[in-house]
Amino acid sequence: MAQDTDLMAAAGEGLKGFFDMQGEAMREMMSGNGLESLMAKGMDAGELTEWTATGAQLQQLWLDFATHQAQSAAEKAGKQGAGLLDPAQWLVISQSMLGQMPKGMFEASAKLAQDQMQLWSGVMQSFVAGATGGKMTEAPEAAALPKSDRRFADPAWRAHPAFLLLHQTYLMLADYFRQAVRNVDGLDRAKRQQLEFAVTALAEAMSPDNFLTLNPVVLKRTIDTKGANLVRGMQHLINDMKRGQLTHTDPQAFRLGENLAATPGKVVHETPLYQLIHYSPSTSEVLEVPLVIFPPWINRFYILDLTPKKSFIKWAVDQGLSVFVVSWKSADETMGDVVWDDYIRAQMDAIDHVRARLDVPAVHTIGYCVAGTTLAATLAIQSRRGEADKVKSATFFTAQVDFEKSGDLKNFIDEGQLEMIGQLSPQGYLDGRYLAAAFNALRGRDLIWNYVVNNYLLGEDYPAFDLLHWNGDVTNLPSKWHNAYLRDLYRDNKLVLPDALEADGTPIDLTRVATPSFVQAGREDHIAPAESVWRITKHFTGPMEFLLAGSGHIAGVVNPPAAGKYQYWVGDSTAPSLKAFVESATEHPGSWWPHWLEWLHRQSDARVPATGKRVPGGKGDKVIEDAPGRYVKTR
């Protein structure tokens, strides 16, 4: 592109100018009426002592943290890549998407922006009594404002004209910059999406509710608690900086094997890459064909075994299934040469081990997310080798094979970012905290800035939330696999090209897969969009059932029947497009799990007694350890 003005610099300068202007306006508007008058009233000796103590606590916390960082730096000195391994460095990845914008775009729009600002000033003045020294006669209702946003739902944002003008003008500017990206000429679709994502991320970061002096709710809390909220918030911030990761939930609330990942079972097989868990039956009879679940190694397997009420694994066991689950090892220095072939071989090994253990010819399989993508490749290889009959059926949870429309994650994938990710993996693996930060950035308002406000500024304690505990329990990834996966699948979309890829010495052709398949997608999934997941129906050649679940990548999967939440749609799985499927589909309330179970029974309904090797750890059955095993606890 001949023109290469930096969009983000322009947007950043625009928002910075906005804050400078608003700072001056607020100082004037709040003079004699806001915080200045409040502080000018003076304090008694007791209050002064409390504020002094608060200041001393904040200073000591920061000094302790500085000492900790100095000691940590000394320990890391001389280690390869020490300067790169600070997880805060993930932010540099986004810098590679901040280039190339046609010159003059913002200059040409300056007049428009100025006119809009004047218009907004007029709108705001309709809520202000000009003859009362800048005081608002009555705070407007939220519904009466031109723009609404739940970040500014507290009445404090409407109770004073300064904060009203501040947040309404911010929302207008944020919309303006996003619209500017959509309207600019000369950008291809991918670059436009990248820039729109980056501008949105910047706008979310610059929201006035993220700043102590611009957030009336935080200011009131600070005054009411005499700064105690800031002390608690500083402690939260320092703890997160030490661990290099944002905290979302009470870290002491959950223990694996006790109140998470607590479904009874045994580890019956182990390799350097994974442990295989066999869960103890809870029924007298079980389906003859066992179920092998492959969770994604990007996360911990217990997303499918949260608290007992939410556990898909426990539910499946209670329905009379012999359930096996693969627990992947978090990558370390010993896994620097692990590639996709190793994960495909691991899936084939797990399938063969279960077949041999229970003396059955075939298994049912589930692949979730990246493990579903890998399961598709595994099935293609087995078909080519004449081993397709080892798998009775395949179920795919939010799994993509065609990455042309793979969603917001593509915003992190171009040559510059791939190069940067490589630099962040000097020891052969990518620290899982980088990936967690990237996923959080996809929903920055909910998973980053919400916690900055609540836990750093307001000083609130963390809730006990099993899903958020799992979300923060990160895993490291082998860097060779990760880079090849992003290049070959996300960027180049080679998996859908017959024989463009090979693994374990066998070319991969998805059109060879004739295994009966059940495909689940989430309607609001931002990681594996439903449109992308749908495309698997156009590459496999066997019988297929597609189901669209309400909610997203996690809640759309983990939706137990007892919860009575969400809904799902079933329709014509041979429809020419997702849109046509939706038009043909019937909506059903609640969980889709029972519908899937009915489909599984249609594949094979034979039952056998839950005895012998069907009960792991029984007489004569040598096992390694109790579930959930060691690998899921390795950090």
XYZ file of C-alpha atoms in Angstrom:
635
model
C 0.000 0.000 0.000
C 1.482 3.337 -1.025
C -0.099 5.190 1.871
C 0.998 4.075 5.325
C -0.209 6.518 7.956
C -0.455 4.893 11.376
C -4.122 4.475 12.234
C -3.506 3.655 15.840
C -1.355 6.702 16.383
C -4.119 8.841 14.934
C -6.793 7.175 17.045
C -4.574 7.358 20.101
C -3.885 11.049 19.562
C -7.587 11.663 19.032
C -8.519 9.992 22.298
C -5.607 11.652 24.116
C -6.766 15.036 22.898
C -10.246 14.187 24.054
C -9.006 13.393 27.557
C -6.887 16.571 27.680
C -9.899 18.650 26.684
C -12.145 16.838 29.138
C -9.613 17.245 31.938
C -9.701 21.014 31.544
C -13.485 21.039 31.253
C -13.910 18.899 34.319
C -11.610 21.017 36.424
C -13.747 24.027 35.584
C -17.103 22.311 35.883
C -16.278 20.658 39.208
C -14.691 23.737 40.751
C -16.574 24.626 43.943
C -18.955 21.775 43.247
C -17.070 18.501 43.069
C -13.969 16.953 44.546
C -12.103 20.206 44.988
C -14.768 21.525 47.323
C -14.970 18.165 49.038
C -11.265 18.113 49.756
C -11.278 21.779 50.675
C -13.621 21.120 53.562
C -10.660 19.803 55.483
C -10.198 16.705 57.613
C -10.160 16.084 61.296
C -7.092 14.526 62.922
C -8.503 10.998 62.737
C -9.217 11.235 59.022
C -5.774 12.672 58.351
C -4.230 9.751 60.235
C -6.208 7.253 58.144
C -5.202 8.881 54.853
C -1.555 8.982 55.992
C -1.714 5.293 56.860
C -3.188 4.548 53.455
C -0.331 6.361 51.754
C 2.230 4.494 53.840
C 0.631 1.144 52.968
C 0.658 1.920 49.248
C 4.304 2.969 49.435
C 5.320 -0.170 51.337
C 3.460 -2.436 48.914
C 5.265 -0.873 45.985
C 8.661 -1.070 47.730
C 8.087 -4.757 48.485
C 7.185 -5.361 44.869
C 10.254 -3.469 43.613
C 12.441 -5.635 45.857
C 10.757 -8.781 44.536
C 11.305 -7.688 40.937
C 14.962 -6.880 41.563
C 15.556 -10.309 43.082
C 13.719 -11.972 40.213
C 15.758 -10.044 37.644
C 18.982 -11.104 39.345
C 17.932 -14.756 39.205
C 17.092 -14.478 35.503
C 20.275 -12.643 34.594
C 22.178 -14.439 31.895
C 19.325 -16.774 30.982
C 18.430 -16.957 27.302
C 15.470 -14.772 26.468
C 15.115 -13.449 30.010
C 14.023 -10.077 28.716
C 11.360 -11.629 26.531
C 9.734 -13.847 29.097
C 7.853 -11.136 30.952
C 4.249 -11.937 29.970
C 3.442 -8.252 29.816
C 5.417 -8.348 26.568
C 2.433 -9.947 24.848
C 1.325 -6.393 24.116
C 4.087 -6.028 21.552
C 2.278 -8.568 19.401
C -0.473 -6.051 18.782
C 2.038 -3.461 17.565
C 2.515 -5.342 14.318
C -1.105 -4.669 13.377
C -0.790 -0.915 13.810
C 0.550 0.042 10.410
C -0.658 1.098 6.988
C -3.433 3.594 6.879
C -4.154 5.960 4.000
C -2.701 9.408 4.582
C -4.997 12.283 5.242
C -7.849 10.153 6.480
C -8.098 11.743 9.865
C -7.061 15.167 8.614
C -9.860 15.053 6.048
C -12.287 14.039 8.772
C -11.199 16.685 11.278
C -13.964 19.077 10.289
C -16.552 16.344 10.613
C -15.235 15.406 14.051
C -15.289 19.064 15.107
C -18.873 19.457 13.937
C -19.877 16.294 15.764
C -18.221 17.522 18.954
C -20.152 20.784 18.719
C -23.360 18.876 18.156
C -22.693 16.724 21.191
C -21.929 19.763 23.285
C -25.347 21.078 22.363
C -26.959 17.793 23.295
C -25.230 17.801 26.665
C -26.208 21.404 27.306
C -29.851 20.394 27.135
C -29.277 18.665 30.471
C -27.459 21.598 32.077
C -28.917 24.771 33.518
C -26.749 27.528 32.181
C -27.672 29.965 34.879
C -26.844 27.764 37.868
C -23.078 27.837 37.762
C -22.770 24.687 35.703
C -24.878 22.547 38.013
C -27.282 20.058 36.546
C -30.911 20.739 37.427
C -31.814 17.052 37.242
C -29.843 14.022 36.154
C -31.306 12.564 32.955
C -32.496 8.990 32.752
C -30.106 6.610 30.969
C -32.705 5.950 28.268
C -32.766 9.680 27.441
C -29.083 9.801 26.523
C -27.947 9.527 22.892
C -25.672 6.561 23.660
C -25.757 3.837 26.301
C -23.159 1.385 27.546
C -23.262 -0.839 30.619
C -19.836 0.411 31.713
C -21.551 3.714 32.523
C -24.784 2.348 33.992
C -24.144 3.656 37.505
C -26.168 6.858 38.161
C -22.928 8.590 39.192
C -22.050 8.873 35.490
C -25.196 11.013 34.992
C -25.286 12.903 38.270
C -22.771 15.565 37.228
C -22.484 17.263 33.809
C -18.717 16.686 33.713
C -19.003 12.913 33.928
C -22.046 12.893 31.658
C -20.227 14.808 28.953
C -17.096 12.731 29.507
C -18.606 9.305 28.941
C -21.032 10.323 26.203
C -18.287 12.048 24.220
C -16.002 9.037 24.688
C -18.678 6.711 23.273
C -19.151 9.016 20.288
C -15.415 9.145 19.554
C -14.989 5.380 19.926
C -17.791 4.813 17.416
C -16.294 7.416 15.094
C -12.875 5.758 14.954
C -14.372 2.313 14.388
C -16.544 3.681 11.589
C -13.521 5.416 10.077
C -11.814 2.054 9.637
C -14.890 0.594 7.967
C -15.128 3.485 5.516
C -11.503 3.928 4.482
C -10.601 2.911 0.935
C -7.624 0.836 -0.092
C -7.683 -1.879 2.562
C -8.213 -5.563 1.894
C -10.693 -7.454 4.070
C -8.089 -9.037 6.348
C -6.252 -5.769 7.019
C -9.518 -3.954 7.644
C -10.530 -6.583 10.222
C -7.133 -6.335 11.906
C -7.298 -2.573 12.147
C -10.896 -2.576 13.350
C -9.935 -5.063 16.068
C -6.927 -2.943 17.072
C -8.922 0.310 17.185
C -11.612 -1.380 19.289
C -8.965 -2.705 21.684
C -7.431 0.764 21.992
C -10.818 2.381 22.566
C -11.637 -0.138 25.289
C -8.300 0.536 26.978
C -8.906 4.304 26.879
C -12.404 4.134 28.373
C -12.729 6.746 31.159
C -14.032 4.146 33.610
C -10.546 2.572 33.586
C -8.984 5.663 35.199
C -9.128 6.606 38.861
C -9.562 10.344 38.342
C -12.159 9.960 35.561
C -14.426 7.383 37.203
C -16.956 8.910 39.642
C -17.776 5.501 41.131
C -14.119 4.898 41.995
C -13.680 8.446 43.309
C -16.642 8.014 45.647
C -15.363 4.623 46.855
C -11.913 6.118 47.473
C -13.343 8.960 49.554
C -15.759 6.697 51.454
C -13.037 4.181 52.368
C -10.293 6.816 52.806
C -8.235 5.052 50.166
C -8.555 1.518 51.571
C -9.877 0.353 48.189
C -6.636 1.540 46.560
C -4.553 -0.437 49.049
C -6.506 -3.605 48.290
C -6.348 -2.850 44.585
C -2.593 -2.277 44.740
C -2.159 -5.645 46.431
C -4.223 -7.303 43.700
C -2.181 -5.525 41.024
C 1.168 -6.461 42.564
C 0.112 -10.105 42.968
C -0.872 -10.211 39.305
C 2.365 -8.555 38.202
C 4.356 -11.115 40.177
C 2.565 -14.044 38.544
C 2.470 -12.326 35.150
C -1.233 -12.913 34.667
C -4.540 -11.218 35.333
C -6.555 -12.854 38.131
C -10.262 -13.445 37.510
C -11.330 -15.516 40.505
C -10.395 -16.403 44.077
C -7.253 -18.555 43.665
C -7.924 -20.402 46.938
C -11.503 -21.422 46.164
C -10.843 -24.569 44.125
C -8.698 -27.700 44.416
C -8.297 -30.218 41.597
C -9.550 -33.624 42.607
C -11.653 -32.100 45.404
C -14.193 -29.619 44.039
C -12.972 -29.488 40.408
C -12.008 -32.448 38.180
C -13.379 -34.686 40.924
C -15.209 -37.383 38.938
C -13.827 -40.736 40.220
C -11.457 -42.556 37.898
C -7.927 -43.837 37.360
C -5.013 -42.984 35.092
C -4.587 -46.219 33.120
C -1.983 -45.211 30.538
C 0.734 -42.591 30.256
C 3.190 -41.264 27.679
C 5.483 -38.214 27.763
C 2.691 -36.280 25.979
C -0.520 -37.362 27.707
C -2.208 -39.368 30.447
C -5.304 -41.461 29.721
C -7.998 -41.390 32.410
C -10.676 -44.092 32.648
C -13.664 -43.004 34.743
C -15.390 -45.406 37.135
C -18.882 -46.470 35.997
C -21.903 -45.390 38.047
C -24.385 -47.745 36.342
C -24.640 -51.540 36.356
C -24.514 -51.663 32.562
C -22.638 -49.526 30.049
C -22.662 -49.074 26.296
C -20.398 -51.624 24.679
C -18.634 -49.003 22.546
C -16.549 -46.788 24.851
C -16.133 -43.037 24.482
C -12.701 -41.399 24.145
C -12.636 -37.618 24.664
C -9.809 -35.471 23.285
C -9.872 -32.024 24.931
C -7.742 -29.182 23.529
C -4.160 -29.044 24.826
C -4.433 -25.251 24.722
C -6.415 -25.586 27.980
C -6.844 -28.064 30.839
C -9.172 -31.012 30.221
C -11.371 -30.275 33.228
C -13.428 -27.730 31.306
C -15.474 -30.913 30.800
C -15.256 -31.832 34.494
C -15.954 -28.663 36.462
C -18.141 -28.884 39.560
C -20.310 -32.042 39.597
C -23.429 -30.136 38.480
C -21.619 -28.807 35.392
C -19.458 -31.820 34.524
C -20.024 -33.291 31.071
C -17.793 -36.220 32.045
C -19.839 -37.094 35.135
C -23.064 -36.675 33.170
C -21.802 -39.024 30.428
C -20.725 -41.607 33.017
C -24.167 -41.393 34.659
C -25.797 -42.051 31.262
C -24.043 -45.426 31.085
C -21.005 -44.596 28.960
C -17.506 -45.992 29.505
C -15.649 -42.688 29.427
C -11.952 -42.144 28.750
C -10.347 -38.693 28.646
C -6.899 -37.602 27.490
C -5.088 -35.214 29.847
C -2.342 -33.454 27.890
C 0.982 -32.456 29.435
C 1.745 -28.725 29.573
C 4.809 -28.136 27.398
C 8.269 -27.659 28.896
C 11.872 -27.652 27.626
C 11.691 -31.386 26.874
C 8.928 -30.824 24.292
C 10.751 -28.391 22.000
C 10.541 -30.804 19.048
C 6.876 -31.794 19.472
C 4.853 -31.163 16.300
C 1.346 -31.920 15.028
C 2.364 -35.454 14.052
C 2.960 -36.220 17.731
C -0.566 -35.171 18.719
C -2.064 -37.202 15.857
C -0.026 -40.244 16.898
C -1.174 -39.677 20.482
C -4.822 -39.759 19.410
C -4.276 -42.976 17.468
C -2.387 -44.453 20.436
C -5.208 -43.595 22.860
C -7.794 -45.140 20.526
C -5.757 -48.336 20.209
C -5.098 -48.525 23.957
C -8.818 -48.289 24.799
C -9.678 -50.880 22.143
C -7.108 -53.272 23.579
C -7.997 -52.575 27.222
C -11.689 -53.311 26.757
C -11.264 -55.791 23.882
C -13.573 -53.883 21.525
C -13.152 -53.269 17.797
C -14.061 -49.574 17.805
C -14.618 -46.497 19.987
C -16.703 -43.353 19.906
C -14.610 -40.175 19.900
C -15.037 -36.500 20.801
C -12.623 -33.766 19.723
C -12.949 -30.302 21.255
C -11.566 -27.207 19.489
C -7.973 -27.803 18.308
C -8.234 -31.464 19.347
C -11.262 -31.712 17.061
C -9.253 -30.264 14.198
C -6.599 -32.874 14.962
C -9.206 -35.643 15.201
C -10.311 -34.788 11.660
C -6.724 -35.301 10.466
C -6.462 -38.523 12.486
C -9.622 -39.894 10.853
C -8.321 -38.969 7.389
C -5.039 -40.785 8.038
C -6.777 -43.865 9.444
C -9.062 -43.968 6.425
C -6.122 -43.830 4.048
C -4.452 -46.649 5.967
C -7.585 -48.813 5.900
C -8.190 -48.365 9.642
C -11.362 -46.252 9.567
C -13.335 -48.978 11.359
C -11.428 -48.282 14.585
C -13.712 -45.294 15.180
C -17.452 -45.919 15.371
C -18.373 -42.229 15.447
C -16.765 -38.820 15.794
C -18.211 -35.816 17.615
C -16.761 -32.352 17.159
C -17.183 -29.615 19.754
C -16.589 -26.151 18.200
C -13.871 -27.537 15.929
C -12.667 -25.944 12.693
C -11.066 -27.610 9.677
C -11.616 -24.782 7.170
C -10.057 -21.582 8.511
C -11.094 -19.087 5.836
C -13.647 -17.521 8.202
C -11.982 -18.362 11.497
C -12.822 -15.172 13.365
C -10.958 -12.685 15.525
C -7.943 -14.911 16.221
C -6.804 -14.236 12.653
C -6.071 -10.694 13.845
C -3.060 -12.124 15.680
C -1.733 -13.980 12.664
C 0.431 -12.335 10.072
C 4.120 -12.722 9.319
C 5.218 -10.045 11.778
C 3.210 -11.489 14.637
C 4.315 -15.047 13.880
C 7.897 -13.837 14.005
C 7.257 -12.144 17.327
C 5.638 -15.278 18.774
C 8.745 -17.215 17.746
C 10.899 -14.779 19.704
C 8.724 -15.358 22.763
C 9.561 -19.085 22.731
C 13.363 -19.254 23.257
C 13.182 -22.503 25.246
C 11.043 -24.406 22.770
C 7.635 -23.652 24.248
C 5.255 -20.718 24.400
C 4.352 -19.573 27.898
C 0.613 -20.171 28.308
C 0.171 -16.716 29.819
C 0.758 -15.133 26.407
C -2.001 -17.201 24.882
C -4.322 -16.421 27.789
C -3.675 -12.715 27.239
C -4.477 -13.081 23.535
C -7.766 -14.886 24.256
C -8.628 -12.293 26.905
C -7.983 -9.557 24.351
C -10.690 -11.032 22.121
C -13.134 -9.974 24.840
C -11.073 -7.234 26.434
C -13.990 -5.341 27.944
C -15.225 -8.416 29.846
C -11.975 -10.255 30.578
C -9.473 -7.412 31.099
C -10.899 -3.970 31.838
C -13.822 -5.161 33.919
C -11.295 -6.655 36.351
C -9.043 -3.599 36.241
C -11.967 -1.496 37.462
C -13.454 -3.919 39.975
C -10.307 -5.379 41.490
C -7.586 -2.748 41.012
C -9.559 0.494 41.325
C -12.532 -0.478 43.466
C -10.462 -2.981 45.449
C -13.142 -5.647 45.408
C -12.364 -9.258 46.321
C -12.390 -11.943 43.658
C -15.437 -14.203 43.284
C -15.279 -17.997 43.457
C -16.116 -19.007 39.874
C -15.119 -22.445 38.563
C -15.127 -21.471 34.887
C -12.869 -18.469 35.472
C -10.537 -20.607 37.596
C -10.178 -22.983 34.647
C -9.732 -20.042 32.267
C -6.738 -18.835 34.290
C -5.167 -22.287 34.645
C -2.985 -21.901 31.574
C -0.951 -24.471 29.660
C 2.274 -23.992 27.732
C 2.422 -24.959 24.058
C 5.235 -26.546 22.034
C 6.472 -23.674 19.886
C 7.162 -25.772 16.765
C 3.620 -27.131 16.776
C 2.119 -23.736 17.564
C 3.895 -21.889 14.763
C 3.173 -24.573 12.179
C -0.489 -24.678 13.247
C -0.894 -20.918 12.844
C 0.927 -20.842 9.502
C -0.412 -23.986 7.847
C -3.989 -23.934 9.107
C -5.008 -20.414 10.195
C -2.997 -18.460 7.656
C -2.669 -20.801 4.659
C -5.770 -22.999 5.233
C -3.984 -26.105 3.957
C -6.009 -28.711 5.844
C -8.885 -28.492 3.360
C -6.559 -28.946 0.387
C -6.297 -32.690 -0.290
C -2.769 -33.977 0.387
C -1.370 -30.471 1.003
C -0.357 -31.640 4.484
C 0.884 -34.939 5.824
C 1.423 -36.374 9.286
C 3.193 -39.511 10.464
C 4.222 -40.106 6.846
C 0.648 -40.146 5.480
C -0.978 -37.409 3.346
C -4.177 -35.884 4.762
C -7.328 -35.749 2.640
C -10.476 -34.879 4.596
C -12.743 -36.039 1.768
C -11.762 -39.595 2.710
C -13.482 -39.267 6.111
C -16.743 -41.243 6.010
C -17.084 -41.801 9.770
C -20.556 -40.883 11.111
C -20.055 -37.436 12.616
C -21.876 -35.071 14.960
C -20.813 -31.424 14.707
C -21.687 -28.838 17.374
C -21.140 -25.096 16.918
C -21.863 -22.133 19.192
C -24.049 -19.362 17.829
C -22.047 -16.627 19.630
C -18.648 -18.329 19.420
C -15.921 -15.715 18.779
C -13.042 -18.238 18.765
C -14.493 -20.820 16.360
C -17.357 -18.970 14.634
C -20.359 -21.073 13.672
C -19.872 -20.174 9.997
C -16.349 -21.604 10.178
C -17.348 -24.765 12.060
C -20.190 -25.373 9.591
C -17.721 -25.867 6.764
C -16.698 -29.283 8.040
C -19.998 -30.488 6.559
C -18.626 -29.707 3.080
C -15.400 -31.682 3.439
C -16.397 -34.990 5.066
C -18.283 -37.523 2.950
C -19.976 -39.652 5.643
C -23.318 -39.205 7.428
C -23.364 -35.920 9.325
C -25.533 -34.210 11.931
C -24.959 -30.515 12.570
C -26.283 -28.785 15.695
C -26.162 -25.088 16.528
C -26.065 -24.359 20.248
C -26.899 -21.119 21.976
C -24.020 -19.141 23.560
C -20.323 -19.394 22.730
C -17.124 -21.423 22.739
C -17.421 -22.600 26.352
C -20.969 -22.047 27.610
C -22.334 -23.405 24.325
C -20.601 -26.711 25.104
C -20.769 -26.819 28.903
C -24.555 -26.561 29.275
C -25.859 -29.332 31.547
C -29.547 -30.289 31.263
C -30.251 -29.473 34.923
C -29.313 -25.828 34.348
C -32.230 -25.261 31.970
C -30.246 -22.611 30.081
C -29.876 -21.523 26.459
C -31.242 -23.472 23.499
C -30.164 -25.354 20.392
C -31.239 -25.741 16.785
C -31.403 -28.846 14.608
C -32.274 -28.802 10.932
C -31.108 -29.876 7.488
C -27.432 -30.807 7.882
C -27.138 -31.118 4.102
C -28.189 -27.496 3.570
C -25.984 -25.514 1.177
C -25.022 -22.916 3.819
C -25.276 -22.140 7.513
C -27.888 -19.514 6.675
C -29.991 -22.149 4.911
C -29.540 -24.508 7.857
C -30.774 -21.845 10.283
C -33.790 -21.167 8.070
C -34.630 -24.886 8.102
C -33.885 -25.411 11.789
C -36.195 -25.951 14.749
C -35.330 -24.327 18.071
C -35.348 -26.446 21.233
C -34.982 -25.082 24.775
C -32.233 -26.117 27.181
C -29.219 -28.390 26.816
C -28.316 -30.239 23.637
C -26.553 -33.052 25.523
C -29.594 -35.418 25.563
C -30.051 -34.894 21.815
C -26.422 -35.887 21.246
C -26.857 -38.963 23.463
C -29.832 -40.091 21.374
C -27.678 -39.732 18.262
C -24.900 -41.777 19.908
C -27.349 -44.562 20.782
C -28.409 -44.682 17.129
C -24.827 -45.488 16.151
C -24.698 -48.477 18.496
C -26.974 -49.385 21.414
C -25.425 -52.674 22.582
C -24.768 -52.866 26.344
C -22.482 -54.923 28.549
C -22.135 -55.364 32.333
C -19.935 -52.781 34.063
C -17.488 -55.379 35.348
C -13.875 -56.427 34.825
C -11.732 -53.845 33.024
C -14.820 -51.628 32.713
C -14.111 -50.755 36.364
C -10.639 -49.132 36.480
C -8.473 -50.209 39.399
C -10.449 -53.386 40.049
C -8.915 -56.723 40.925
C -5.953 -57.447 38.688
C -6.149 -54.094 36.893
C -2.875 -52.229 37.150
C -3.346 -48.453 37.151
C -0.963 -45.534 37.556
C -2.780 -43.130 39.910
C -6.139 -41.622 40.778
C -7.851 -39.137 38.509
C -7.297 -36.346 37.640
C -3.625 -37.395 37.514
C -0.342 -35.476 37.668
C -0.254 -33.872 34.223
C -3.247 -31.594 34.798
C -1.526 -30.224 37.917
C 1.805 -29.516 36.206
C 2.430 -25.812 35.772
